[in-house]
PDB file of N, CA and C in Angstrom:
ATOM      1  N   UNK A 234     110.314  34.930  68.890  1.00  0.00           N
ATOM      2  CA  UNK A 234     109.735  36.036  69.585  1.00  0.00           C
ATOM      3  C   UNK A 234     108.259  36.241  69.094  1.00  0.00           C
ATOM      4  N   UNK A 235     107.432  36.278  70.070  1.00  0.00           N
ATOM      5  CA  UNK A 235     106.025  36.344  69.809  1.00  0.00           C
ATOM      6  C   UNK A 235     105.596  37.818  69.469  1.00  0.00           C
ATOM      7  N   UNK A 236     104.907  38.109  68.500  1.00  0.00           N
ATOM      8  CA  UNK A 236     104.365  39.438  68.180  1.00  0.00           C
ATOM      9  C   UNK A 236     102.984  39.471  67.931  1.00  0.00           C
ATOM     10  N   UNK A 237     102.301  40.569  68.468  1.00  0.00           N
ATOM     11  CA  UNK A 237     100.902  40.665  68.337  1.00  0.00           C
ATOM     12  C   UNK A 237     100.669  41.995  67.439  1.00  0.00           C
ATOM     13  N   UNK A 238      99.687  41.910  66.518  1.00  0.00           N
ATOM     14  CA  UNK A 238      99.370  43.223  65.768  1.00  0.00           C
ATOM     15  C   UNK A 238      97.805  43.255  65.677  1.00  0.00           C
ATOM     16  N   UNK A 239      97.366  44.357  66.238  1.00  0.00           N
ATOM     17  CA  UNK A 239      95.894  44.620  66.160  1.00  0.00           C
ATOM     18  C   UNK A 239      95.501  45.540  65.032  1.00  0.00           C
ATOM     19  N   UNK A 240      94.325  45.480  64.585  1.00  0.00           N
ATOM     20  CA  UNK A 240      93.788  46.347  63.624  1.00  0.00           C
ATOM     21  C   UNK A 240      92.281  46.400  63.438  1.00  0.00           C
ATOM     22  N   UNK A 241      91.728  47.359  62.835  1.00  0.00           N
ATOM     23  CA  UNK A 241      90.298  47.369  62.583  1.00  0.00           C
ATOM     24  C   UNK A 241      89.587  48.480  63.441  1.00  0.00           C
ATOM     25  N   UNK A 242      90.188  49.286  64.235  1.00  0.00           N
ATOM     26  CA  UNK A 242      89.602  50.322  64.990  1.00  0.00           C
ATOM     27  C   UNK A 242      89.298  51.456  64.164  1.00  0.00           C
ATOM     28  N   UNK A 243      88.608  52.474  64.794  1.00  0.00           N
ATOM     29  CA  UNK A 243      88.206  53.597  63.993  1.00  0.00           C
ATOM     30  C   UNK A 243      87.164  54.456  64.796  1.00  0.00           C
ATOM     31  N   UNK A 244      86.587  55.481  64.188  1.00  0.00           N
ATOM     32  CA  UNK A 244      85.658  56.413  64.741  1.00  0.00           C
ATOM     33  C   UNK A 244      84.221  55.900  64.286  1.00  0.00           C
ATOM     34  N   UNK A 245      83.263  55.599  65.172  1.00  0.00           N
ATOM     35  CA  UNK A 245      81.956  55.215  64.844  1.00  0.00           C
ATOM     36  C   UNK A 245      80.995  55.989  65.733  1.00  0.00           C
ATOM     37  N   UNK A 246      79.796  56.126  65.233  1.00  0.00           N
ATOM     38  CA  UNK A 246      78.651  56.738  65.916  1.00  0.00           C
ATOM     39  C   UNK A 246      78.187  55.704  67.017  1.00  0.00           C
ATOM     40  N   UNK A 247      77.597  56.340  68.042  1.00  0.00           N
ATOM     41  CA  UNK A 247      76.890  55.298  69.006  1.00  0.00           C
ATOM     42  C   UNK A 247      75.893  54.492  68.199  1.00  0.00           C
ATOM     43  N   UNK A 248      75.911  53.163  68.594  1.00  0.00           N
ATOM     44  CA  UNK A 248      75.114  52.186  67.905  1.00  0.00           C
ATOM     45  C   UNK A 248      75.771  51.667  66.683  1.00  0.00           C
ATOM     46  N   UNK A 249      76.901  52.013  66.378  1.00  0.00           N
ATOM     47  CA  UNK A 249      77.582  51.436  65.210  1.00  0.00           C
ATOM     48  C   UNK A 249      78.391  50.218  65.516  1.00  0.00           C
ATOM     49  N   UNK A 250      79.062  49.644  64.559  1.00  0.00           N
ATOM     50  CA  UNK A 250      79.794  48.375  64.668  1.00  0.00           C
ATOM     51  C   UNK A 250      81.159  48.461  64.204  1.00  0.00           C
ATOM     52  N   UNK A 251      82.054  47.673  64.746  1.00  0.00           N
ATOM     53  CA  UNK A 251      83.373  47.525  64.292  1.00  0.00           C
ATOM     54  C   UNK A 251      83.811  46.031  64.487  1.00  0.00           C
ATOM     55  N   UNK A 252      84.722  45.615  63.642  1.00  0.00           N
ATOM     56  CA  UNK A 252      85.300  44.387  63.816  1.00  0.00           C
ATOM     57  C   UNK A 252      86.842  44.436  63.939  1.00  0.00           C
ATOM     58  N   UNK A 253      87.397  44.040  65.069  1.00  0.00           N
ATOM     59  CA  UNK A 253      88.827  44.098  65.352  1.00  0.00           C
ATOM     60  C   UNK A 253      89.443  42.834  64.882  1.00  0.00           C
ATOM     61  N   UNK A 254      90.618  42.897  64.514  1.00  0.00           N
ATOM     62  CA  UNK A 254      91.492  41.678  64.137  1.00  0.00           C
ATOM     63  C   UNK A 254      92.783  41.758  64.884  1.00  0.00           C
ATOM     64  N   UNK A 255      93.339  40.568  65.232  1.00  0.00           N
ATOM     65  CA  UNK A 255      94.671  40.426  65.833  1.00  0.00           C
ATOM     66  C   UNK A 255      95.356  39.174  65.213  1.00  0.00           C
ATOM     67  N   UNK A 256      96.595  39.404  64.802  1.00  0.00           N
ATOM     68  CA  UNK A 256      97.351  38.333  64.324  1.00  0.00           C
ATOM     69  C   UNK A 256      98.504  38.029  65.240  1.00  0.00           C
ATOM     70  N   UNK A 257      98.746  36.864  65.592  1.00  0.00           N
ATOM     71  CA  UNK A 257      99.914  36.525  66.480  1.00  0.00           C
ATOM     72  C   UNK A 257     100.968  35.626  65.807  1.00  0.00           C
ATOM     73  N   UNK A 258     102.100  35.958  65.939  1.00  0.00           N
ATOM     74  CA  UNK A 258     103.181  35.228  65.264  1.00  0.00           C
ATOM     75  C   UNK A 258     104.171  34.740  66.324  1.00  0.00           C
ATOM     76  N   UNK A 259     104.778  33.588  66.048  1.00  0.00           N
ATOM     77  CA  UNK A 259     105.865  33.172  66.916  1.00  0.00           C
ATOM     78  C   UNK A 259     105.507  32.187  68.001  1.00  0.00           C
ATOM     79  N   UNK A 260     104.239  31.713  67.991  1.00  0.00           N
ATOM     80  CA  UNK A 260     103.739  30.824  69.157  1.00  0.00           C
ATOM     81  C   UNK A 260     102.771  29.774  68.473  1.00  0.00           C
ATOM     82  N   UNK A 261     102.702  28.633  69.116  1.00  0.00           N
ATOM     83  CA  UNK A 261     101.752  27.750  68.662  1.00  0.00           C
ATOM     84  C   UNK A 261     100.319  28.234  69.139  1.00  0.00           C
ATOM     85  N   UNK A 262      99.714  28.992  68.290  1.00  0.00           N
ATOM     86  CA  UNK A 262      98.558  29.727  68.634  1.00  0.00           C
ATOM     87  C   UNK A 262      97.415  28.963  69.182  1.00  0.00           C
ATOM     88  N   UNK A 263      97.221  27.836  68.652  1.00  0.00           N
ATOM     89  CA  UNK A 263      96.061  27.053  68.818  1.00  0.00           C
ATOM     90  C   UNK A 263      96.006  26.424  70.321  1.00  0.00           C
ATOM     91  N   UNK A 264      97.109  26.479  70.970  1.00  0.00           N
ATOM     92  CA  UNK A 264      97.234  25.780  72.388  1.00  0.00           C
ATOM     93  C   UNK A 264      96.751  26.738  73.441  1.00  0.00           C
ATOM     94  N   UNK A 265      96.636  28.060  73.104  1.00  0.00           N
ATOM     95  CA  UNK A 265      96.481  29.111  74.046  1.00  0.00           C
ATOM     96  C   UNK A 265      95.143  29.793  74.133  1.00  0.00           C
ATOM     97  N   UNK A 266      94.658  30.136  75.307  1.00  0.00           N
ATOM     98  CA  UNK A 266      93.459  31.044  75.317  1.00  0.00           C
ATOM     99  C   UNK A 266      93.960  32.409  74.791  1.00  0.00           C
ATOM    100  N   UNK A 267      93.049  33.087  74.183  1.00  0.00           N
ATOM    101  CA  UNK A 267      93.330  34.546  73.674  1.00  0.00           C
ATOM    102  C   UNK A 267      92.390  35.381  74.273  1.00  0.00           C
ATOM    103  N   UNK A 268      92.748  36.774  74.453  1.00  0.00           N
ATOM    104  CA  UNK A 268      91.800  37.673  75.007  1.00  0.00           C
ATOM    105  C   UNK A 268      91.958  39.085  74.286  1.00  0.00           C
ATOM    106  N   UNK A 269      90.851  39.749  74.311  1.00  0.00           N
ATOM    107  CA  UNK A 269      90.896  41.147  73.938  1.00  0.00           C
ATOM    108  C   UNK A 269      90.833  42.080  75.270  1.00  0.00           C
ATOM    109  N   UNK A 270      91.526  42.958  75.370  1.00  0.00           N
ATOM    110  CA  UNK A 270      91.701  44.013  76.409  1.00  0.00           C
ATOM    111  C   UNK A 270      91.521  45.377  75.843  1.00  0.00           C
ATOM    112  N   UNK A 271      91.085  46.215  76.754  1.00  0.00           N
ATOM    113  CA  UNK A 271      91.026  47.747  76.400  1.00  0.00           C
ATOM    114  C   UNK A 271      91.442  48.525  77.522  1.00  0.00           C
ATOM    115  N   UNK A 272      91.898  49.735  77.108  1.00  0.00           N
ATOM    116  CA  UNK A 272      92.334  50.683  78.121  1.00  0.00           C
ATOM    117  C   UNK A 272      91.926  52.070  77.641  1.00  0.00           C
ATOM    118  N   UNK A 273      90.967  52.542  78.533  1.00  0.00           N
ATOM    119  CA  UNK A 273      90.523  53.892  78.245  1.00  0.00           C
ATOM    120  C   UNK A 273      91.283  54.896  78.946  1.00  0.00           C
ATOM    121  N   UNK A 274      91.302  56.176  78.450  1.00  0.00           N
ATOM    122  CA  UNK A 274      92.036  57.247  79.127  1.00  0.00           C
ATOM    123  C   UNK A 274      91.993  57.330  80.518  1.00  0.00           C
ATOM    124  N   UNK A 275      93.166  57.322  81.336  1.00  0.00           N
ATOM    125  CA  UNK A 275      93.061  57.477  82.752  1.00  0.00           C
ATOM    126  C   UNK A 275      92.535  56.195  83.498  1.00  0.00           C
ATOM    127  N   UNK A 276      92.381  55.082  82.786  1.00  0.00           N
ATOM    128  CA  UNK A 276      91.859  53.847  83.417  1.00  0.00           C
ATOM    129  C   UNK A 276      92.846  52.780  83.253  1.00  0.00           C
ATOM    130  N   UNK A 277      92.781  51.716  84.103  1.00  0.00           N
ATOM    131  CA  UNK A 277      93.641  50.465  83.906  1.00  0.00           C
ATOM    132  C   UNK A 277      93.042  49.571  82.752  1.00  0.00           C
ATOM    133  N   UNK A 278      94.084  48.984  82.147  1.00  0.00           N
ATOM    134  CA  UNK A 278      93.702  47.952  81.116  1.00  0.00           C
ATOM    135  C   UNK A 278      92.806  46.895  81.675  1.00  0.00           C
ATOM    136  N   UNK A 279      91.839  46.492  80.995  1.00  0.00           N
ATOM    137  CA  UNK A 279      90.870  45.411  81.439  1.00  0.00           C
ATOM    138  C   UNK A 279      90.679  44.377  80.293  1.00  0.00           C
ATOM    139  N   UNK A 280      90.522  43.143  80.766  1.00  0.00           N
ATOM    140  CA  UNK A 280      90.179  42.114  79.842  1.00  0.00           C
ATOM    141  C   UNK A 280      88.652  42.073  79.570  1.00  0.00           C
ATOM    142  N   UNK A 281      88.300  42.271  78.373  1.00  0.00           N
ATOM    143  CA  UNK A 281      86.959  42.469  77.846  1.00  0.00           C
ATOM    144  C   UNK A 281      86.330  41.083  77.545  1.00  0.00           C
ATOM    145  N   UNK A 282      87.073  40.332  76.767  1.00  0.00           N
ATOM    146  CA  UNK A 282      86.631  38.981  76.176  1.00  0.00           C
ATOM    147  C   UNK A 282      87.662  38.036  76.118  1.00  0.00           C
ATOM    148  N   UNK A 283      87.313  36.798  76.245  1.00  0.00           N
ATOM    149  CA  UNK A 283      88.334  35.792  76.228  1.00  0.00           C
ATOM    150  C   UNK A 283      87.754  34.553  75.645  1.00  0.00           C
ATOM    151  N   UNK A 284      88.758  33.932  74.856  1.00  0.00           N
ATOM    152  CA  UNK A 284      88.232  32.656  74.163  1.00  0.00           C
ATOM    153  C   UNK A 284      89.297  31.577  74.411  1.00  0.00           C
ATOM    154  N   UNK A 285      88.795  30.403  74.929  1.00  0.00           N
ATOM    155  CA  UNK A 285      89.715  29.325  75.124  1.00  0.00           C
ATOM    156  C   UNK A 285      90.124  28.690  73.918  1.00  0.00           C
ATOM    157  N   UNK A 286      91.215  27.773  74.096  1.00  0.00           N
ATOM    158  CA  UNK A 286      91.619  27.027  72.901  1.00  0.00           C
ATOM    159  C   UNK A 286      90.451  25.986  72.538  1.00  0.00           C
ATOM    160  N   UNK A 287      89.537  25.785  73.559  1.00  0.00           N
ATOM    161  CA  UNK A 287      88.445  24.839  73.151  1.00  0.00           C
ATOM    162  C   UNK A 287      87.336  25.562  72.380  1.00  0.00           C
ATOM    163  N   UNK A 288      87.413  27.004  72.486  1.00  0.00           N
ATOM    164  CA  UNK A 288      86.378  27.775  71.829  1.00  0.00           C
ATOM    165  C   UNK A 288      85.346  28.271  72.794  1.00  0.00           C
ATOM    166  N   UNK A 289      85.476  28.115  74.026  1.00  0.00           N
ATOM    167  CA  UNK A 289      84.508  28.644  75.047  1.00  0.00           C
ATOM    168  C   UNK A 289      84.912  30.068  75.181  1.00  0.00           C
ATOM    169  N   UNK A 290      83.846  30.878  75.492  1.00  0.00           N
ATOM    170  CA  UNK A 290      84.047  32.254  75.504  1.00  0.00           C
ATOM    171  C   UNK A 290      83.556  32.877  76.921  1.00  0.00           C
ATOM    172  N   UNK A 291      84.235  34.036  77.307  1.00  0.00           N
ATOM    173  CA  UNK A 291      83.745  34.739  78.384  1.00  0.00           C
ATOM    174  C   UNK A 291      83.852  36.219  78.208  1.00  0.00           C
ATOM    175  N   UNK A 292      82.901  37.013  78.746  1.00  0.00           N
ATOM    176  CA  UNK A 292      82.877  38.452  78.468  1.00  0.00           C
ATOM    177  C   UNK A 292      82.473  39.168  79.922  1.00  0.00           C
ATOM    178  N   UNK A 293      83.081  40.434  79.895  1.00  0.00           N
ATOM    179  CA  UNK A 293      82.733  41.150  81.073  1.00  0.00           C
ATOM    180  C   UNK A 293      81.245  41.607  80.914  1.00  0.00           C
ATOM    181  N   UNK A 294      80.625  41.891  81.964  1.00  0.00           N
ATOM    182  CA  UNK A 294      79.118  42.118  81.906  1.00  0.00           C
ATOM    183  C   UNK A 294      78.705  43.273  80.977  1.00  0.00           C
ATOM    184  N   UNK A 295      79.604  44.250  80.847  1.00  0.00           N
ATOM    185  CA  UNK A 295      79.150  45.542  80.136  1.00  0.00           C
ATOM    186  C   UNK A 295      79.188  45.260  78.567  1.00  0.00           C
ATOM    187  N   UNK A 296      79.680  44.159  78.078  1.00  0.00           N
ATOM    188  CA  UNK A 296      79.820  43.971  76.693  1.00  0.00           C
ATOM    189  C   UNK A 296      79.067  42.697  76.318  1.00  0.00           C
ATOM    190  N   UNK A 297      78.431  41.976  77.261  1.00  0.00           N
ATOM    191  CA  UNK A 297      77.739  40.842  76.944  1.00  0.00           C
ATOM    192  C   UNK A 297      76.575  41.091  76.053  1.00  0.00           C
ATOM    193  N   UNK A 298      76.257  40.257  75.020  1.00  0.00           N
ATOM    194  CA  UNK A 298      75.271  40.527  74.039  1.00  0.00           C
ATOM    195  C   UNK A 298      75.617  41.478  72.918  1.00  0.00           C
ATOM    196  N   UNK A 299      76.776  42.235  73.165  1.00  0.00           N
ATOM    197  CA  UNK A 299      77.094  43.246  72.153  1.00  0.00           C
ATOM    198  C   UNK A 299      78.270  42.740  71.352  1.00  0.00           C
ATOM    199  N   UNK A 300      79.300  42.182  72.151  1.00  0.00           N
ATOM    200  CA  UNK A 300      80.602  41.821  71.595  1.00  0.00           C
ATOM    201  C   UNK A 300      80.622  40.350  71.325  1.00  0.00           C
ATOM    202  N   UNK A 301      81.361  39.872  70.306  1.00  0.00           N
ATOM    203  CA  UNK A 301      81.586  38.473  70.175  1.00  0.00           C
ATOM    204  C   UNK A 301      83.039  38.228  69.790  1.00  0.00           C
ATOM    205  N   UNK A 302      83.706  37.310  70.489  1.00  0.00           N
ATOM    206  CA  UNK A 302      85.100  37.078  70.242  1.00  0.00           C
ATOM    207  C   UNK A 302      85.150  35.721  69.404  1.00  0.00           C
ATOM    208  N   UNK A 303      86.053  35.618  68.535  1.00  0.00           N
ATOM    209  CA  UNK A 303      86.130  34.331  67.799  1.00  0.00           C
ATOM    210  C   UNK A 303      87.643  34.244  67.323  1.00  0.00           C
ATOM    211  N   UNK A 304      88.092  33.053  66.873  1.00  0.00           N
ATOM    212  CA  UNK A 304      89.414  32.759  66.507  1.00  0.00           C
ATOM    213  C   UNK A 304      89.407  31.856  65.247  1.00  0.00           C
ATOM    214  N   UNK A 305      90.618  32.051  64.526  1.00  0.00           N
ATOM    215  CA  UNK A 305      90.926  31.159  63.478  1.00  0.00           C
ATOM    216  C   UNK A 305      92.292  30.615  63.827  1.00  0.00           C
ATOM    217  N   UNK A 306      92.337  29.432  64.227  1.00  0.00           N
ATOM    218  CA  UNK A 306      93.646  28.920  64.530  1.00  0.00           C
ATOM    219  C   UNK A 306      94.737  28.721  63.415  1.00  0.00           C
ATOM    220  N   UNK A 307      94.059  28.439  62.250  1.00  0.00           N
ATOM    221  CA  UNK A 307      94.901  28.184  61.026  1.00  0.00           C
ATOM    222  C   UNK A 307      95.662  29.458  60.674  1.00  0.00           C
ATOM    223  N   UNK A 308      94.984  30.628  60.796  1.00  0.00           N
ATOM    224  CA  UNK A 308      95.514  31.940  60.445  1.00  0.00           C
ATOM    225  C   UNK A 308      96.142  32.575  61.651  1.00  0.00           C
ATOM    226  N   UNK A 309      96.117  32.013  62.842  1.00  0.00           N
ATOM    227  CA  UNK A 309      96.546  32.520  64.028  1.00  0.00           C
ATOM    228  C   UNK A 309      96.056  34.035  64.317  1.00  0.00           C
ATOM    229  N   UNK A 310      94.667  33.995  64.171  1.00  0.00           N
ATOM    230  CA  UNK A 310      94.064  35.239  64.329  1.00  0.00           C
ATOM    231  C   UNK A 310      92.916  35.126  65.395  1.00  0.00           C
ATOM    232  N   UNK A 311      92.552  36.220  66.027  1.00  0.00           N
ATOM    233  CA  UNK A 311      91.445  36.372  66.883  1.00  0.00           C
ATOM    234  C   UNK A 311      90.759  37.609  66.536  1.00  0.00           C
ATOM    235  N   UNK A 312      89.537  37.625  66.573  1.00  0.00           N
ATOM    236  CA  UNK A 312      88.584  38.702  66.243  1.00  0.00           C
ATOM    237  C   UNK A 312      87.734  39.183  67.313  1.00  0.00           C
ATOM    238  N   UNK A 313      87.269  40.381  67.259  1.00  0.00           N
ATOM    239  CA  UNK A 313      86.292  40.912  68.160  1.00  0.00           C
ATOM    240  C   UNK A 313      85.273  41.696  67.399  1.00  0.00           C
ATOM    241  N   UNK A 314      84.115  41.147  67.256  1.00  0.00           N
ATOM    242  CA  UNK A 314      82.908  41.786  66.623  1.00  0.00           C
ATOM    243  C   UNK A 314      82.213  42.606  67.703  1.00  0.00           C
ATOM    244  N   UNK A 315      82.124  44.007  67.364  1.00  0.00           N
ATOM    245  CA  UNK A 315      81.526  44.898  68.343  1.00  0.00           C
ATOM    246  C   UNK A 315      80.318  45.517  67.691  1.00  0.00           C
ATOM    247  N   UNK A 316      79.134  45.297  68.310  1.00  0.00           N
ATOM    248  CA  UNK A 316      77.959  45.989  67.914  1.00  0.00           C
ATOM    249  C   UNK A 316      77.365  46.718  68.917  1.00  0.00           C
ATOM    250  N   UNK A 317      76.322  47.645  68.640  1.00  0.00           N
ATOM    251  CA  UNK A 317      75.723  48.579  69.494  1.00  0.00           C
ATOM    252  C   UNK A 317      76.731  49.301  70.391  1.00  0.00           C
ATOM    253  N   UNK A 318      77.631  49.799  69.713  1.00  0.00           N
ATOM    254  CA  UNK A 318      78.770  50.433  70.425  1.00  0.00           C
ATOM    255  C   UNK A 318      78.287  51.695  71.222  1.00  0.00           C
ATOM    256  N   UNK A 319      78.886  51.959  72.341  1.00  0.00           N
ATOM    257  CA  UNK A 319      78.520  53.077  73.260  1.00  0.00           C
ATOM    258  C   UNK A 319      79.730  53.932  73.466  1.00  0.00           C
ATOM    259  N   UNK A 320      79.555  55.136  73.854  1.00  0.00           N
ATOM    260  CA  UNK A 320      80.760  56.083  74.095  1.00  0.00           C
ATOM    261  C   UNK A 320      81.647  55.534  75.102  1.00  0.00           C
ATOM    262  N   UNK A 321      81.128  54.687  76.098  1.00  0.00           N
ATOM    263  CA  UNK A 321      82.061  54.207  77.203  1.00  0.00           C
ATOM    264  C   UNK A 321      82.881  52.966  76.612  1.00  0.00           C
ATOM    265  N   UNK A 322      82.583  52.513  75.420  1.00  0.00           N
ATOM    266  CA  UNK A 322      83.529  51.586  74.706  1.00  0.00           C
ATOM    267  C   UNK A 322      84.817  52.154  74.199  1.00  0.00           C
ATOM    268  N   UNK A 323      84.911  53.479  74.171  1.00  0.00           N
ATOM    269  CA  UNK A 323      86.013  54.176  73.563  1.00  0.00           C
ATOM    270  C   UNK A 323      87.257  53.803  74.394  1.00  0.00           C
ATOM    271  N   UNK A 324      88.320  53.414  73.690  1.00  0.00           N
ATOM    272  CA  UNK A 324      89.543  52.838  74.358  1.00  0.00           C
ATOM    273  C   UNK A 324      90.496  52.432  73.303  1.00  0.00           C
ATOM    274  N   UNK A 325      91.769  52.192  73.699  1.00  0.00           N
ATOM    275  CA  UNK A 325      92.641  51.346  72.799  1.00  0.00           C
ATOM    276  C   UNK A 325      92.463  49.922  73.176  1.00  0.00           C
ATOM    277  N   UNK A 326      92.166  49.094  72.145  1.00  0.00           N
ATOM    278  CA  UNK A 326      91.962  47.707  72.256  1.00  0.00           C
ATOM    279  C   UNK A 326      93.263  46.939  71.859  1.00  0.00           C
ATOM    280  N   UNK A 327      93.500  45.862  72.681  1.00  0.00           N
ATOM    281  CA  UNK A 327      94.789  45.018  72.455  1.00  0.00           C
ATOM    282  C   UNK A 327      94.368  43.725  72.553  1.00  0.00           C
ATOM    283  N   UNK A 328      95.197  42.750  72.081  1.00  0.00           N
ATOM    284  CA  UNK A 328      94.880  41.305  72.232  1.00  0.00           C
ATOM    285  C   UNK A 328      96.258  40.772  73.017  1.00  0.00           C
ATOM    286  N   UNK A 329      95.996  39.633  73.630  1.00  0.00           N
ATOM    287  CA  UNK A 329      97.100  38.997  74.298  1.00  0.00           C
ATOM    288  C   UNK A 329      96.661  37.664  74.748  1.00  0.00           C
ATOM    289  N   UNK A 330      97.674  36.974  75.267  1.00  0.00           N
ATOM    290  CA  UNK A 330      97.323  35.653  75.943  1.00  0.00           C
ATOM    291  C   UNK A 330      97.130  35.732  77.315  1.00  0.00           C
ATOM    292  N   UNK A 331      95.924  35.599  77.910  1.00  0.00           N
ATOM    293  CA  UNK A 331      95.741  35.877  79.297  1.00  0.00           C
ATOM    294  C   UNK A 331      96.433  35.091  80.208  1.00  0.00           C
ATOM    295  N   UNK A 332      96.735  33.777  79.934  1.00  0.00           N
ATOM    296  CA  UNK A 332      97.500  32.946  80.829  1.00  0.00           C
ATOM    297  C   UNK A 332      99.019  33.065  80.652  1.00  0.00           C
ATOM    298  N   UNK A 333      99.508  33.404  79.496  1.00  0.00           N
ATOM    299  CA  UNK A 333     100.949  33.530  79.276  1.00  0.00           C
ATOM    300  C   UNK A 333     101.127  34.731  78.475  1.00  0.00           C
ATOM    301  N   UNK A 334     100.997  35.976  79.069  1.00  0.00           N
ATOM    302  CA  UNK A 334     101.065  37.174  78.240  1.00  0.00           C
ATOM    303  C   UNK A 334     102.536  37.460  77.701  1.00  0.00           C
ATOM    304  N   UNK A 335     102.485  38.103  76.655  1.00  0.00           N
ATOM    305  CA  UNK A 335     103.600  38.539  75.884  1.00  0.00           C
ATOM    306  C   UNK A 335     103.648  40.084  75.715  1.00  0.00           C
ATOM    307  N   UNK A 336     104.663  40.579  75.094  1.00  0.00           N
ATOM    308  CA  UNK A 336     104.776  41.972  75.005  1.00  0.00           C
ATOM    309  C   UNK A 336     103.593  42.477  74.284  1.00  0.00           C
ATOM    310  N   UNK A 337     103.006  43.645  74.617  1.00  0.00           N
ATOM    311  CA  UNK A 337     101.796  44.275  74.032  1.00  0.00           C
ATOM    312  C   UNK A 337     102.060  44.739  72.554  1.00  0.00           C
ATOM    313  N   UNK A 338     101.101  44.655  71.831  1.00  0.00           N
ATOM    314  CA  UNK A 338     101.263  45.264  70.480  1.00  0.00           C
ATOM    315  C   UNK A 338     100.950  46.671  70.519  1.00  0.00           C
ATOM    316  N   UNK A 339     100.766  47.376  69.482  1.00  0.00           N
ATOM    317  CA  UNK A 339     100.440  48.854  69.381  1.00  0.00           C
ATOM    318  C   UNK A 339      99.077  49.123  69.738  1.00  0.00           C
ATOM    319  N   UNK A 340      98.201  48.147  69.686  1.00  0.00           N
ATOM    320  CA  UNK A 340      96.769  48.366  69.873  1.00  0.00           C
ATOM    321  C   UNK A 340      96.058  49.106  68.800  1.00  0.00           C
ATOM    322  N   UNK A 341      94.802  49.138  68.856  1.00  0.00           N
ATOM    323  CA  UNK A 341      93.944  49.796  67.822  1.00  0.00           C
ATOM    324  C   UNK A 341      92.942  50.657  68.521  1.00  0.00           C
ATOM    325  N   UNK A 342      92.896  51.915  68.126  1.00  0.00           N
ATOM    326  CA  UNK A 342      91.919  52.892  68.860  1.00  0.00           C
ATOM    327  C   UNK A 342      90.538  52.787  68.296  1.00  0.00           C
ATOM    328  N   UNK A 343      89.576  52.639  69.219  1.00  0.00           N
ATOM    329  CA  UNK A 343      88.143  52.752  68.983  1.00  0.00           C
ATOM    330  C   UNK A 343      87.552  53.911  69.616  1.00  0.00           C
ATOM    331  N   UNK A 344      87.068  54.698  68.870  1.00  0.00           N
ATOM    332  CA  UNK A 344      86.330  55.936  69.446  1.00  0.00           C
ATOM    333  C   UNK A 344      84.954  55.944  68.956  1.00  0.00           C
ATOM    334  N   UNK A 345      84.051  56.062  69.966  1.00  0.00           N
ATOM    335  CA  UNK A 345      82.589  55.958  69.770  1.00  0.00           C
ATOM    336  C   UNK A 345      82.105  57.425  70.236  1.00  0.00           C
ATOM    337  N   UNK A 346      81.598  58.102  69.223  1.00  0.00           N
ATOM    338  CA  UNK A 346      81.236  59.554  69.440  1.00  0.00           C
ATOM    339  C   UNK A 346      80.235  59.973  68.332  1.00  0.00           C
ATOM    340  N   UNK A 347      79.365  60.857  68.878  1.00  0.00           N
ATOM    341  CA  UNK A 347      78.377  61.433  67.782  1.00  0.00           C
ATOM    342  C   UNK A 347      79.084  62.729  67.313  1.00  0.00           C
TER     343      UNK A 347
END
């Protein structure tokens, strides 16, 4: 059974930074693309950043230049470095496999507020 566990969220001021981490168990991690998603209150969950098993990355327009996704296949972990955070980045952040999604983890809350 594949399990996902996210961590690293918190409360930051606008312009601040956070680094999110996700560990995946129960799957041959290196074979799969990984993604970071977020869900803001009253909104649908959206895919924010994606990293292929090749290492290629993609981002939604609103986070380009501010967020960086990376992965460590040996540790079965994926990271999201978030800089220049804005209030509109406030959401619960989740990781999952975009092509072969599994049950969602508990997510990690990111709140950007002055």
